Amino acid sequence: MINLTESAENAVKNAISTAAPPASGLRIMVEGGGCAGFKYTMGLAQAPKPDDTVIEKGGIKLFIDYNSHEHLAGTTIDFVVALEGSGFTFDNPNAKSSCSCGKSFS
């Protein structure tokens, strides 16, 4: 369903290992908003919510809520370090278009 590049796995593992309070996984969601209609949200989480699907990738637990499944299917998440800054990027085959920030899509 979701793929993490090696760079993204390393960034998430580092964040989890230094999190306070301790985190057990990464929550990934799609919400209405952003400049293109939908936006990605991510954050460390202590546990899955009751309606979450738990997927393990590279030793990392990903918590994905039910409503985000259709929007995230086949998405690859990468962590990029560049002169303009570093951060997560999303390569989503379901997106018809995306904004220049890369965090919002339709």
Coordinates of C-alpha atoms in Angstrom, one line a residue:
M1 CA 0.0 0.0 0.0
I2 CA 2.7 2.5 1.0
N3 CA 6.4 2.4 0.4
L4 CA 9.2 4.1 2.2
T5 CA 12.6 4.7 0.7
E6 CA 15.7 3.9 2.7
S7 CA 16.2 7.6 3.4
A8 CA 12.6 7.9 4.7
E9 CA 13.0 4.8 6.8
N10 CA 16.2 6.2 8.4
A11 CA 14.6 9.6 9.1
V12 CA 11.5 7.9 10.8
K13 CA 13.6 5.5 12.8
N14 CA 15.8 8.4 14.0
A15 CA 12.7 10.4 15.0
I16 CA 11.1 7.4 16.8
S17 CA 14.3 6.6 18.7
T18 CA 14.5 10.2 20.1
A19 CA 10.8 10.8 20.6
A20 CA 9.5 11.9 24.0
P21 CA 7.1 10.5 25.0
P22 CA 8.1 7.2 23.2
A23 CA 6.5 6.5 19.9
S24 CA 5.7 3.1 18.4
G25 CA 5.0 4.2 14.9
L26 CA 4.2 6.8 12.3
R27 CA 0.6 8.0 11.6
I28 CA 0.0 9.0 7.9
M29 CA -3.2 10.6 6.9
V30 CA -4.9 12.5 4.1
E31 CA -7.1 15.4 5.1
G32 CA -9.2 18.0 3.3
G33 CA -7.3 21.3 2.8
G34 CA -4.0 22.5 1.5
C35 CA -3.8 24.5 -1.7
A36 CA -4.8 21.6 -4.0
G37 CA -7.7 20.1 -2.1
F38 CA -6.1 17.4 0.0
K39 CA -3.0 17.5 2.2
Y40 CA -0.8 14.9 3.7
T41 CA -0.3 14.8 7.5
M42 CA 2.3 12.7 9.3
G43 CA 3.3 12.4 13.0
L44 CA 4.7 10.0 15.5
A45 CA 2.1 8.1 17.4
Q46 CA 2.2 6.0 20.6
A47 CA -0.4 3.5 19.4
P48 CA -2.8 2.9 16.5
K49 CA -6.4 4.2 16.7
P50 CA -9.2 1.7 16.6
D51 CA -10.0 2.3 12.8
D52 CA -6.3 2.3 11.8
T53 CA -4.7 -0.2 9.5
V54 CA -1.2 -1.1 10.8
I55 CA 1.4 -1.8 8.1
E56 CA 5.1 -2.6 8.9
K57 CA 7.7 -1.4 6.5
G58 CA 11.4 -1.7 7.2
G59 CA 10.8 -2.3 10.9
I60 CA 8.5 0.7 11.2
K61 CA 4.8 0.6 12.0
L62 CA 2.7 2.8 9.8
F63 CA -0.8 3.7 11.2
I64 CA -3.2 4.6 8.4
D65 CA -6.8 5.6 9.1
Y66 CA -9.6 4.1 7.0
N67 CA -10.5 7.2 5.1
S68 CA -6.9 7.7 3.8
H69 CA -6.5 4.2 2.3
E70 CA -7.8 5.1 -1.2
H71 CA -5.8 8.3 -1.4
L72 CA -2.5 6.6 -0.3
A73 CA -2.6 3.3 -2.2
G74 CA 0.7 2.9 -4.0
T75 CA 2.3 6.1 -2.6
T76 CA 6.1 6.2 -2.1
I77 CA 7.4 8.4 0.7
D78 CA 11.0 9.7 0.5
F79 CA 13.1 12.0 2.8
V80 CA 15.1 14.5 0.7
V81 CA 17.9 16.7 1.9
A82 CA 18.4 19.7 -0.4
L83 CA 19.8 23.2 -0.3
E84 CA 16.2 24.6 0.1
G85 CA 15.6 22.4 3.1
S86 CA 15.0 18.8 4.0
G87 CA 11.7 17.0 4.4
F88 CA 9.4 14.2 3.3
T89 CA 8.1 14.0 -0.3
F90 CA 5.2 12.0 -1.6
D91 CA 5.1 10.2 -5.0
N92 CA 1.4 9.5 -5.2
P93 CA 0.0 7.7 -8.3
N94 CA -3.5 8.7 -7.3
A95 CA -2.9 12.4 -7.4
K96 CA -4.3 14.1 -10.5
S97 CA -2.3 17.3 -9.7
S98 CA -0.2 18.6 -6.8
C99 CA 0.9 22.0 -5.7
S100 CA 4.5 23.2 -5.7
C101 CA 5.0 22.5 -2.0
G102 CA 4.5 18.8 -2.6
K103 CA 2.4 18.5 0.5
S104 CA -1.0 19.0 -1.2
F105 CA -2.8 17.3 -4.1
S106 CA -6.1 16.7 -5.8

